[in-house]
XYZ file of C-alpha atoms in Angstrom:
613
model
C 36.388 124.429 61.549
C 37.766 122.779 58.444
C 40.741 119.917 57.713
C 44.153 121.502 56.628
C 47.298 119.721 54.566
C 49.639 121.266 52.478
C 53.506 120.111 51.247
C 56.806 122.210 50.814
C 58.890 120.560 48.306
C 62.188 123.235 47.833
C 63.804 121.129 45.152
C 60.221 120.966 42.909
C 57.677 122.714 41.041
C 54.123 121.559 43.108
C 52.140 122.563 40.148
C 52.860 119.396 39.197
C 51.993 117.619 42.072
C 47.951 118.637 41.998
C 46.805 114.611 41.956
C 48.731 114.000 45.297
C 47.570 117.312 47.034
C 44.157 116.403 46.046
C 43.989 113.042 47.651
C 46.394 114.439 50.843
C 42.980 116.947 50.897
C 40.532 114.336 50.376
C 41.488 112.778 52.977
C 40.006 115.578 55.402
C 36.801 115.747 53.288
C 34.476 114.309 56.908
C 36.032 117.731 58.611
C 34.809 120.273 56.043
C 31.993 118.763 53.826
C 30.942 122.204 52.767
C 34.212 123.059 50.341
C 37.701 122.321 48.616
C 40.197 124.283 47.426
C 43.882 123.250 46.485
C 46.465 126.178 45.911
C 49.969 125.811 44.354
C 53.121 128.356 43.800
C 56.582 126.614 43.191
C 57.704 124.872 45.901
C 54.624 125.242 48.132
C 51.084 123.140 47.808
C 48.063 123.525 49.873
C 45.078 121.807 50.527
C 41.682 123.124 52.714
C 37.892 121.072 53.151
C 35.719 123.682 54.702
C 33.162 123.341 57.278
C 31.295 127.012 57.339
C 30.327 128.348 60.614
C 31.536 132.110 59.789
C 30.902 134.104 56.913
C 29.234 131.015 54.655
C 29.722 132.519 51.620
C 33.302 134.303 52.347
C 36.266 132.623 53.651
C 37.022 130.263 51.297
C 40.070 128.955 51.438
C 43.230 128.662 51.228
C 43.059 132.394 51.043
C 45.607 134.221 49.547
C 47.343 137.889 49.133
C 49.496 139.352 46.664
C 52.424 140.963 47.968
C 55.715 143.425 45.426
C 57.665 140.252 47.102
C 55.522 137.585 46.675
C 52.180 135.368 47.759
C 51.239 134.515 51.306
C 48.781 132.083 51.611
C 47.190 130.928 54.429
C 44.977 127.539 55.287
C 43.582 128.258 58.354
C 41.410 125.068 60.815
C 39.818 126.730 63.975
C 37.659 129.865 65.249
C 39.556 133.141 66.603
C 37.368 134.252 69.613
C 38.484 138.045 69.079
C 38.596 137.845 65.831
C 35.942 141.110 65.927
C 38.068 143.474 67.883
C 41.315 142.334 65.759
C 39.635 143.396 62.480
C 38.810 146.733 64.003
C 42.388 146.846 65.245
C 43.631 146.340 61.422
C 41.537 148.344 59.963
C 42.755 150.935 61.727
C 45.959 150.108 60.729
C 45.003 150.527 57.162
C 44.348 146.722 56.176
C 41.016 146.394 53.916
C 38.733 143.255 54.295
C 36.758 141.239 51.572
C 35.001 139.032 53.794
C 33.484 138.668 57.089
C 35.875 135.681 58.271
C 38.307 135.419 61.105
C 40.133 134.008 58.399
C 40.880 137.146 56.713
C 41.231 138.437 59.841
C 44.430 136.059 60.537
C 45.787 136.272 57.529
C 46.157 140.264 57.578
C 47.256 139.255 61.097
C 49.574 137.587 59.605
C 51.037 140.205 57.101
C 51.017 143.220 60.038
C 52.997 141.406 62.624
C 54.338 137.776 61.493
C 54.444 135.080 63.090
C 53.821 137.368 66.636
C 49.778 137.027 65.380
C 49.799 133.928 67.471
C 50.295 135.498 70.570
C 47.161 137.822 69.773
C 44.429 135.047 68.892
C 42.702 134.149 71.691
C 40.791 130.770 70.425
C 41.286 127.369 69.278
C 43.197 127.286 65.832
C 46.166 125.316 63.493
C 47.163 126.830 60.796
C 49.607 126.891 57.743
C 51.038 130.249 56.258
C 53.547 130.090 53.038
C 55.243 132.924 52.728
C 56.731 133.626 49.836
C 58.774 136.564 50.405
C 60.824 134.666 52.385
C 60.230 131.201 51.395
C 59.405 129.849 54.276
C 56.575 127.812 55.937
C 55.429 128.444 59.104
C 53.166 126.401 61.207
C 50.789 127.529 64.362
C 49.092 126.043 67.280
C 46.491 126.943 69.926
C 47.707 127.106 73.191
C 45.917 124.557 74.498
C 45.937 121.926 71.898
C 42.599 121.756 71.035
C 43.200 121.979 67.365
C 45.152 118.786 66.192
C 48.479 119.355 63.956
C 51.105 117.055 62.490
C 53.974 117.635 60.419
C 56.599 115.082 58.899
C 60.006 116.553 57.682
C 61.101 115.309 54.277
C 64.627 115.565 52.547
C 64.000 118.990 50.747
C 60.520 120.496 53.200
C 57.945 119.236 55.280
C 54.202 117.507 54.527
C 51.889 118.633 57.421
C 48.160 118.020 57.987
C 45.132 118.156 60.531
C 45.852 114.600 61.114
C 47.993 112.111 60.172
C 45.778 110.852 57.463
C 46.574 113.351 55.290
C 50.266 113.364 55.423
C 50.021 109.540 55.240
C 48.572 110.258 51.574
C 51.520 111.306 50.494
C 54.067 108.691 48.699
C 57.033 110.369 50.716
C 55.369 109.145 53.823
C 55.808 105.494 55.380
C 52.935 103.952 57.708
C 55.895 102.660 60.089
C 56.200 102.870 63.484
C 58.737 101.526 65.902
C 59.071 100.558 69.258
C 59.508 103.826 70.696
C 55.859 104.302 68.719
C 54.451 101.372 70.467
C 55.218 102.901 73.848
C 53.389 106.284 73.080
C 50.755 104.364 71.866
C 50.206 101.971 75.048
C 50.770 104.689 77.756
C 48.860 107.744 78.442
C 51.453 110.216 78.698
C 50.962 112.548 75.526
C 55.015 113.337 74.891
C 54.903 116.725 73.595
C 55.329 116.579 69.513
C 55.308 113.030 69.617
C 52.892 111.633 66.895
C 53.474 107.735 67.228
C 54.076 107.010 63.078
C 58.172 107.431 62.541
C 59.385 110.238 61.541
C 56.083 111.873 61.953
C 55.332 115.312 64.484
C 52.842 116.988 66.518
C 52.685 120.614 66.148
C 53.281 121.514 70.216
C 50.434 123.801 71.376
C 51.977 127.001 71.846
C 54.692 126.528 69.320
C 55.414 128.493 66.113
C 56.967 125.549 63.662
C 59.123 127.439 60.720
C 60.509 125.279 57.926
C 62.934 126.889 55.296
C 65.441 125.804 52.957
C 67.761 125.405 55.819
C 65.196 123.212 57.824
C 62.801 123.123 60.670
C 62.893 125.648 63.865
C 60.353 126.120 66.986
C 59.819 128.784 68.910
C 56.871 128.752 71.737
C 55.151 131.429 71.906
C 52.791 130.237 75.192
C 53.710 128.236 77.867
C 51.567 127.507 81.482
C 53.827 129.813 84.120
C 54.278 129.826 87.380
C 52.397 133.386 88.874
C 51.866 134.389 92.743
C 47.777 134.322 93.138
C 46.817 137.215 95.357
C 42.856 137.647 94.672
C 41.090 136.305 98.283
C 38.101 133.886 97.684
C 35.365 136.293 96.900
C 37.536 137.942 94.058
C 38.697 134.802 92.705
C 34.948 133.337 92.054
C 34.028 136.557 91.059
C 37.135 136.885 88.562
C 36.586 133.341 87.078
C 32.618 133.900 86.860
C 33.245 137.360 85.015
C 36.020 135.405 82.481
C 33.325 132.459 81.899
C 30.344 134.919 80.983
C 32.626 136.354 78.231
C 34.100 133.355 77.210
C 30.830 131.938 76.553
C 29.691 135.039 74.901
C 32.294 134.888 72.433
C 31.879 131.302 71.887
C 28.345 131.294 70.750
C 28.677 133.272 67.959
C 27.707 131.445 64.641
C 26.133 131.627 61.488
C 24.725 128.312 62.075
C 22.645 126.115 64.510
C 24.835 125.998 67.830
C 24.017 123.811 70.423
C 25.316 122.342 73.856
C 26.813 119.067 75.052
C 24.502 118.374 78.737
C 25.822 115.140 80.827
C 24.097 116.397 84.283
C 27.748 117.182 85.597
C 28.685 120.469 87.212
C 31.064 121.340 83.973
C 28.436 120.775 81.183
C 25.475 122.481 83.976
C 27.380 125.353 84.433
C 28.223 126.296 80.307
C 24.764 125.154 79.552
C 23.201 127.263 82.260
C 25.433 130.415 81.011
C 24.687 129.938 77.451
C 21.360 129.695 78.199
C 21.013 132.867 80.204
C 22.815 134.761 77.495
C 20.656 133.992 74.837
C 17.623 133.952 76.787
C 18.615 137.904 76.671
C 18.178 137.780 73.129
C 15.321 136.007 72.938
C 16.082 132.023 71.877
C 16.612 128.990 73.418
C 19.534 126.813 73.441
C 19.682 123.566 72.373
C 20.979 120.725 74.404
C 21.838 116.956 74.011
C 23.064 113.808 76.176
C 24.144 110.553 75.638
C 22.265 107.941 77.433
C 22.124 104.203 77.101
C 18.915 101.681 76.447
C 18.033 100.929 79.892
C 20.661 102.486 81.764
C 18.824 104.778 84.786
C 16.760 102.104 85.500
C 19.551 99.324 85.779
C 21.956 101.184 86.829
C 24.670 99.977 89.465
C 26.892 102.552 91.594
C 30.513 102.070 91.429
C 34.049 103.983 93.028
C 33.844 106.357 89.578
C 30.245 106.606 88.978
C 27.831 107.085 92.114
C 24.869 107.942 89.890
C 23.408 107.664 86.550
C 23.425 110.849 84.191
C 19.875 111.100 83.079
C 17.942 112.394 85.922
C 20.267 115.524 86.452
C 20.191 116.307 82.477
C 16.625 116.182 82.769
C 17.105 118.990 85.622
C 19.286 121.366 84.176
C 16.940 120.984 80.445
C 14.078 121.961 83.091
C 15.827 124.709 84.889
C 17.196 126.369 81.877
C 14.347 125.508 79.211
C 16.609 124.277 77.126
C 15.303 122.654 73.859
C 16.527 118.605 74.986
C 17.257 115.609 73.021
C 18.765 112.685 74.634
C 20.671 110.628 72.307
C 19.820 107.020 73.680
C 22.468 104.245 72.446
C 21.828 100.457 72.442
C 24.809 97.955 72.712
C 24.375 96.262 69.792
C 25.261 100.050 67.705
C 28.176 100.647 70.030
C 29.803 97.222 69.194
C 29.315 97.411 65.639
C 32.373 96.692 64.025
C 30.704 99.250 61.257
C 31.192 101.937 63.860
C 34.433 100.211 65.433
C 35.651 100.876 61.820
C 34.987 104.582 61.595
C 35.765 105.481 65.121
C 39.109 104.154 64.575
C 39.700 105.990 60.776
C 38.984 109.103 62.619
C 41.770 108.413 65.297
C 44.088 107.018 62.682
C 45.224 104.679 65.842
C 43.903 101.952 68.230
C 43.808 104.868 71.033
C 42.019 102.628 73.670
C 38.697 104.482 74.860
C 36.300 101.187 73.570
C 33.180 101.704 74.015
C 33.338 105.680 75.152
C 34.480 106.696 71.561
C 32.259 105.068 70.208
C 29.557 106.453 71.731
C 30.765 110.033 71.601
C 30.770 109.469 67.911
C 27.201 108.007 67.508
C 26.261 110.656 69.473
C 28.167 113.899 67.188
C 26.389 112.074 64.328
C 23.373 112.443 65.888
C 23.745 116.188 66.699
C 25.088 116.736 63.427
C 21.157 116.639 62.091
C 20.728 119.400 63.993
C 23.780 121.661 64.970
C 26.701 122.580 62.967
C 28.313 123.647 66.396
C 28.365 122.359 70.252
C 29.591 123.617 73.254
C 31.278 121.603 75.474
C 32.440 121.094 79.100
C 35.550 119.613 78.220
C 38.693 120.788 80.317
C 36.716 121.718 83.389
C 38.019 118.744 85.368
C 41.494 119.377 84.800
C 41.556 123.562 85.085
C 39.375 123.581 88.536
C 40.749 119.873 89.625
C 37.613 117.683 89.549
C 39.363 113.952 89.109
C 39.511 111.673 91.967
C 42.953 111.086 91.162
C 43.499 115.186 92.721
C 41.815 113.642 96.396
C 43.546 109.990 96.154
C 46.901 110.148 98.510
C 48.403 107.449 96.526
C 48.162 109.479 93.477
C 49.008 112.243 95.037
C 52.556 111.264 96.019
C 53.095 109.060 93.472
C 56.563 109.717 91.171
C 54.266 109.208 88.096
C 51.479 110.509 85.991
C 48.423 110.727 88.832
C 45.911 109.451 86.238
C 47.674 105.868 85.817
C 47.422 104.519 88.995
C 43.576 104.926 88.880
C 43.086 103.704 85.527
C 45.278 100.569 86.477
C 43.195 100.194 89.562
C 39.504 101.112 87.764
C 40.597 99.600 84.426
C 44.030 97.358 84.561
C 47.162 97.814 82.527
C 47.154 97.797 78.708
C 50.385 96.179 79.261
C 48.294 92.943 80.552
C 47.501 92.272 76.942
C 50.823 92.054 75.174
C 52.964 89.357 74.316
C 55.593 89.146 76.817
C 58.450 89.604 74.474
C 56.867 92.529 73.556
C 55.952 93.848 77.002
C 60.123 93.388 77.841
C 60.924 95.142 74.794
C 59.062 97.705 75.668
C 59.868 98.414 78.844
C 56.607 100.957 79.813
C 57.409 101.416 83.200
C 60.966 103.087 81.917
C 59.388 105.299 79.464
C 56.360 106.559 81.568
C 59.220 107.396 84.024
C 61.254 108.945 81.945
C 58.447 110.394 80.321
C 56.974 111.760 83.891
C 60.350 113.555 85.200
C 60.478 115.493 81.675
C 57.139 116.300 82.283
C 58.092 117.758 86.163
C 61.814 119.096 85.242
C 60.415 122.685 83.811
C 57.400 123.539 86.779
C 58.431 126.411 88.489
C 57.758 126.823 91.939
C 57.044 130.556 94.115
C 58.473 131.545 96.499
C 57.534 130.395 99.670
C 55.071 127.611 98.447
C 54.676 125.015 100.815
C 55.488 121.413 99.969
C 51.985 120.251 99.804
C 50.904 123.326 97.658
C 53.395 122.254 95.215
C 52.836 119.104 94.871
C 49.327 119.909 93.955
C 50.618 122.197 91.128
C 52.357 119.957 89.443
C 49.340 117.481 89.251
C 47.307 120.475 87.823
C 50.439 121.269 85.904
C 50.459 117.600 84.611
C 46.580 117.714 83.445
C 46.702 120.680 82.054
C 49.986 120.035 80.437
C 49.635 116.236 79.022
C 46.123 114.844 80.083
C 43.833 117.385 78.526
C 45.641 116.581 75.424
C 44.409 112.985 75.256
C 40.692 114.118 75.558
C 40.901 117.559 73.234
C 42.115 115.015 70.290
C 39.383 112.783 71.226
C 37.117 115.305 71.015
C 38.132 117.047 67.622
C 38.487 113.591 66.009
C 35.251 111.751 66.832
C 33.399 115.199 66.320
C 35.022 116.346 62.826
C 34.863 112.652 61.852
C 30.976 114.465 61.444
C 31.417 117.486 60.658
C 30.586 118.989 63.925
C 32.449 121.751 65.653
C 33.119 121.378 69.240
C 34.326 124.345 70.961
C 35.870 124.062 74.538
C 35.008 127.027 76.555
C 37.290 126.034 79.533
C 40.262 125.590 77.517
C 39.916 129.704 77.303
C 44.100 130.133 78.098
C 43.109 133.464 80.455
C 40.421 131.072 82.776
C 43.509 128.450 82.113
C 46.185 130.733 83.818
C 44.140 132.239 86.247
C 42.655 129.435 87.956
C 46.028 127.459 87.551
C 48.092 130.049 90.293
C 45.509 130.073 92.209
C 46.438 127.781 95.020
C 44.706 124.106 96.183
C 43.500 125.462 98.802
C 41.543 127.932 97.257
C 40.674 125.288 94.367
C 39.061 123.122 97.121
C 37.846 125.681 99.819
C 34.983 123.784 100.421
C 36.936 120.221 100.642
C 35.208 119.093 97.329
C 36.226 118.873 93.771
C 36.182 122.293 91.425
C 35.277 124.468 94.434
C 35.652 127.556 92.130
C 33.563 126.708 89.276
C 31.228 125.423 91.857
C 30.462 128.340 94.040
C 31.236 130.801 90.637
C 27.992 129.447 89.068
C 25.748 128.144 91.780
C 23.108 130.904 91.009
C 22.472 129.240 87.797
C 22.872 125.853 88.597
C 19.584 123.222 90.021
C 21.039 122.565 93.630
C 20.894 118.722 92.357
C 23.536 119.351 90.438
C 25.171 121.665 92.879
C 25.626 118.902 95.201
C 26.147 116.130 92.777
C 29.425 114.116 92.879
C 32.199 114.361 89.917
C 30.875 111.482 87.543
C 33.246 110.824 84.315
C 31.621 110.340 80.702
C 29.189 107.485 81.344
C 29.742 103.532 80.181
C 27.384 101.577 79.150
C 26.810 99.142 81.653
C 24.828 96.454 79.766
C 26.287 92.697 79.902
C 25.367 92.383 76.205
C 28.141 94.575 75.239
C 30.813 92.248 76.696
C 29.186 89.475 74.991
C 29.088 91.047 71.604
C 33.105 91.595 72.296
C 33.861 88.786 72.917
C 32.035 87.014 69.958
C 34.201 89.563 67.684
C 37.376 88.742 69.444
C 36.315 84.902 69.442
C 35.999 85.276 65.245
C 39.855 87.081 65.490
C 41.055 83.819 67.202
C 39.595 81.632 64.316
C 42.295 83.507 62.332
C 44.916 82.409 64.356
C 47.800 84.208 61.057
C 46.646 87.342 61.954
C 49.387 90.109 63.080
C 47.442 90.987 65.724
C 48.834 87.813 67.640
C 52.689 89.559 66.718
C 51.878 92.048 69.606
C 49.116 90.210 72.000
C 48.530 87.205 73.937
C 46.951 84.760 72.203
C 46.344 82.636 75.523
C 45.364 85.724 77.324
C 42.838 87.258 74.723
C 41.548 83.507 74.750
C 40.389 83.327 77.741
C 38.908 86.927 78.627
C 36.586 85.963 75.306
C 35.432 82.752 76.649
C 34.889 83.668 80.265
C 31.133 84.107 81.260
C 30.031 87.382 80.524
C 28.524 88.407 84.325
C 32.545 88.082 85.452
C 33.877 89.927 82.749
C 36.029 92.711 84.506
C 36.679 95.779 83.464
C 40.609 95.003 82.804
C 39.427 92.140 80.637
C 37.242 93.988 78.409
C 39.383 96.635 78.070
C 41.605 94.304 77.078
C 39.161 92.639 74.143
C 38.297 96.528 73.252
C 42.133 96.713 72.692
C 42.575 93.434 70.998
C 39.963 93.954 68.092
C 41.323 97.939 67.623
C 44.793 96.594 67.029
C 43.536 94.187 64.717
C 41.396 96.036 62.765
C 44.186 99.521 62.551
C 46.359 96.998 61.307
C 44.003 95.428 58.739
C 42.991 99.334 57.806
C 46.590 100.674 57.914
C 48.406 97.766 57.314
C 51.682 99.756 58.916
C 54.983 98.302 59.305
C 55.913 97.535 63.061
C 59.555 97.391 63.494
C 60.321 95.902 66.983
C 63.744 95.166 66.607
C-alpha cells in the first residue's frame, strides 16, 4: 500500500519541476513511511511513498522499463490478489522478473496487454502508467473503490494523486470549491467522479482514465450487471463459503505482521474465524483487535441501532478462535481532542461528518500500527449480503431516494439543520439528492420476469454497493493510511460482489434476518452468540462527557464571532445546541457541533475559497 502523485505537463520539460513533485509526494509521506522515489522524462513527473508489505527489499518504486520506443513507468498504490498466478502467466509468455512484487507483476501486465491488465487484477489497486511510446497517461481503478484516486485536468495534462492533498500541492491547483461542492459535501450520495474541490476528479472504480495531448477519455472496464441467479440455497451458501475461504487465503499473504479488525459482529466473526482456521493449518495464531470505550459495557444503554454493547461478543469469538486479543479502549477526553480532530480531518482533506466514529477508527489504526503493518477487515459485508436496517424499514424501502438518508435523518437529523438559511436555499439538497438518486437508478437493469418487489430490493443493493460502500472504503483507506496501516477488505472481492448481488432477496434473507447467506455460509465457525446476535453498526461512544467537551470547543468558536465558519452555519443554532445541558443533548445536535468545529477547523487548515454565488 503506498501514496501515488504524479503530473503530465505536454507543453514542459518536468525535469525541471523536481521541487514541486517532491512536495506533491511529500504530501503522501503518512501512507508509505518506508520509501520515496520521484521519476521524471519530459513531459511526465512521478511521485511514490512506499509502505512495504511485499517483497521489502524489491518493488521500489516508481518502477520503470525501457522500451526501442520509449519508457513506461508505473506508480502503483494497492495489493493484486493473483498477482502469483499472473507472474506465472507472464513468464510463460517470455516476460523476466527482478523482484518478487505484484508491482512488477502489473507493470509487465501492463506492457503484454495495455490498459486490458485491469480487467485481469483481481484486488484493490490505483495506479498511474506513463507511457511513453505513445505519450499518454493512463489512470486505473479497483472495481470497487477501495483504493482512493483523484485527478485534476490542467490546460496542457492532468495532476493526479492518492488524495487530493497531493494535487492540492501543486501551484496549478486552486483550494476552491463552489456550491455544487457544498452539496456533495453535505449529502451522502457519493456522485461518481465527483471530488468536491472545483475542477478536481475522482478516478471512477472500474474506469480506465487516459489523458493525451488531445485530452482526457474513460472507458470502464467493470461495472455491477444485472445476471439471472440459478444456484438453489444449498449451492449458493456453499458457492459464497468456497469464494470467502479463497478470498481470505489470498488476502493474508504478507511479508509483515497481519492482523484482524474484531467488533463481535457477524462480518468481522466470520473473516476472523476464517483467517484463523487457515493459519491455524499452518501453525500461528492470528491477531485480533477492537475498539472499545472507558466504561462502555458496563454503562451501556440499548437503542433502535445498537441493541448491545460490542465487548462481550469480541471476547467470544478471541475465545473461540484463540486469537491473540487486544482491545483498544478509548476515553472521551482522546476522542475530542482537537489534536486528533486536527489529524483526522488532514487525512480526509474535508469536514466529511463521521465525529466521533473517525476519530476513533483512527486512534484505534494508530494503535494497531505498533503491532501490524496489515488488518483485515469486515468492511462491505453489510452492503453485499444486505445487513442495514434501512434493507427491513418499509419507508426506506419505497422511498424515491437514497435508503440510507431517511434513517440517518431519523437516528441522526439533517446536516442541513446546521446551515445558514441563505445557504440551505442556495443549496437546494433536496434537488440534488434527487437528481442525484434517479442518475443513480436510470442504468439498473432488470431480468426478465423479476417481480416488482424483487426489484426494488436490487436497486437498494444496487445503491449500496454502487454509492454507499464508497463513503466507508474512503473512510477506511484514509483514517488507516493516515498510519501507515493497510486495510484490506475481503468482501469487496468483485466475484463474492457479483455473485451474491443476482442472487435474489429472497434468498439474501431466507431466514427473515439480515445477511442470511453469510450467516448460514459460516455458522460452523462462528460462537452461536454471535450467530444469533443482531446487526450492530461501528459502536459510539456513549459517555455524556463527550458532548460536554463539544460543546466547550464549539462555545470557544462562538467567542470568535469573525470566523468564516459563521458564512455557512447558524450562529443562533450552533448557540444553543452548545449551551443546552449535556443529559438532553440529542444526537442531531451533536452531530451538528461535530459538524460545526470540522468546518471551522478545514477552513482554518485549508483556508479554501467558497464561492456561493
Amino acid at each position: 500500500m503506498c501514496g501515488i502523485t504524479g503530473w503530465v505537463s505536454f507543453d514542459r520539460d518536468l525535469s525541471t519541476e523536481t521541487a514541486t513533485l517532491d512536495a506533491m509526494t511529500e504530501t503522501m509521506a503518512c501512507r508509505g513511511p518506508d520509501d520515496r522515489g520521484v521519476w521524471t522524462d519530459g513531459p511526465a513527473g512521478l511521485g511514490h511513498r512506499r509502505l512495504a508489505i511485499i517483497d521489502l527489499p524489491g518493488g521500489r518504486q516508481p518502477m520503470s522499463a525501457s522500451t526501442p520506443d520509449g519508457a513506461v513507468a508505473l506508480v502503483y498504490s494497492g495489493e493484486a490478489y493473483n498477482f502469483t498466478e499472473l507472474r506465472e502467466e507472464l513468464a510463460a509468455r517470455g516476460h523476466r522478473f527482478s523482484t518478487d512484487s505484484d508491482t512488477e507483476v502489473v507493470l509487465r501486465g501492463y506492457l503484454e496487454w495495455g490498459d486490458g491488465v485491469a480487467e485481469r487484477l483481481n484486488g484493490m489497486y490505483a495506479f498511474a502508467v506513463w507511457d511513453g511510446r505513445r505519450g499518454e497517461l493512463v489512470m486505473i481503478r479497483d472495481r470497487m473503490g477501495i483504493k482512493p484516486f483523484y485527478y485534476q485536468p490542467t490546460p496542457d495534462g492532468v495532476l493526479f494523486g492518492s488524495e487530493p492533498k497531493a494535487i492540492l500541492a501543486n501551484p496549478l491547483s486552486r483550494r476552491r470549491v463552489t456550491l455544487d461542492g457544498l452539496r456533495e459535501l453535505f449529502t451522502f450520495v457519493k456522485t461518481p467522479g465527483h471530488a468536491v474541490w472545483d475542477g478536481m476528479h475522482e478516478v471512477v472504480p472500474g474506469t480506465v482514465v487516459t489523458v493525451d495531448r488531445d485530452g482526457v477519455r474513460a472507458r470502464a472496464y467493470w461495472r455491477l450487471e444485472t445476471r439471472a441467479h440459478t444456484d438453489d440455497r444449498d449451492t449458493t451458501v456453499a458457492t459464497v463459503r468456497t469464494l470467502l475461504d479463497d478470498i481470505v487465503r489470498r488476502q493474508l499473504v504478507a511479508d509483515v505482521p497481519r492482523c484482524t479488525l474484531l467488533s463481535g459482529g457477524l462480518d468481522s466473526s466470520a473473516m476472523t474465524a476464517l483467517a484463523a482456521r487457515q493459519l491455524a493449518a499452518q501453525g500461528e495464531k492470528v491477531r485480533s483487535f477492537a475498539v472499545d470505550f472507558v466504561g462502555q459495557t458496563d454503562h451501556f444503554v440499548a437503542d433502535e441501532l445498537r441493541g448491545t454493547p460490542d465487548a462481550p461478543f469480541v471476547h467470544d469469538v478471541a475465545r473461540a478462535c484463540d486469537t491473540d486479543h487486544q482491545d483498544i479502549v478509548l476515553d472521551s477526553h482522546t476522542l475530542a481532542d482537537p489534536d486528533v480532530r486536527a489529524k483526522v480531518l488532514r487525512a480526509r482533506d474535508l469536514p466529511a461528518g463521521f465525529g466521533d466514529m473517525d476519530a476513533s477508527l483512527y486512534l484505534l489504526f494508530r494503535s494497531i500500527r505498533d503491532h501490524s503493518t496489515v488488518a483485515l477487515s469486515g468492511e462491505s459485508a453489510d452492503e453485499v449480503f444486505g445487513g442495514y436496517l434501512q434493507f427491513f424499514d418499509e419507508d426506506a424501502r419505497r422511498a424515491d431516494t437514497f435508503p440510507w438518508l431517511l434513517r440517518f435523518a431519523r437516528d441522526f437529523g439533517d446536516d442541513g439543520d446546521v446551515l445558514r438559511a441563505d445557504l440551505a436555499d442556495a443549496l437546494d439538497l433536496r434537488a440534488y439528492i434527487a437528481d442525484g438518486y434517479r442518475d443513480a437508478v436510470a442504468g439498473i437493469e432488470r431480468l426478465d420476469g423479476e417481480s416488482d418487489f424483487e426489484y426494488r430490493m436490487r436497486r437498494i443493493c444496487h445503491l449500496h454497493l454502487t454509492r454507499f460502500v464508497r463513503v466507508l472504503l474512503d473512510r477506511k483507506d484514509r483514517m488507516s493510511m493516515a498510519v501507515g496501516l493497510e486495510v484490506r477488505v475481503p468482501f469487496c472481492d468483485h466475484r463474492l460482489v457479483e455473485y451474491v448481488y443476482n442472487s435474489p432477496w429472497s434468498l439474501k434473507s431466507f431466514d427473515g434476518r439480515e445477511k442470511s447467506l453469510l450467516r448460514e455460509a459460516t455458522a460452523d465457525v462462528l460462537p452461536r452468540s454471535v450467530y444469533d446476535r443482531v446487526k450492530s453498526p461501528y459502536p459510539s461512544t456513549q459517555d455524556p462527557a463527550y458532548a460536554l467537551a463539544l460543546q466547550s470547543h464549539v462555545k470557544d468558536l462562538l467567542a470568535r464571532p469573525g470566523h468564516p465558519v459563521f458564512d455557512l452555519v447558524d450562529r443562533e443554532r450552533v448557540s444553543r445546541a452548545a449551551h443546552r445541558d449535556t443529559p438532553v443533548v440529542t444526537q442531531a445536535a451533536r452531530r451538528g457541533l461535530e459538524r460545526t468545529l470540522d468546518l471551522a477547523l478545514w477552513l482554518d487548515l485549508y483556508r479554501p475559497e467558497i464561492v456561493t454565488d
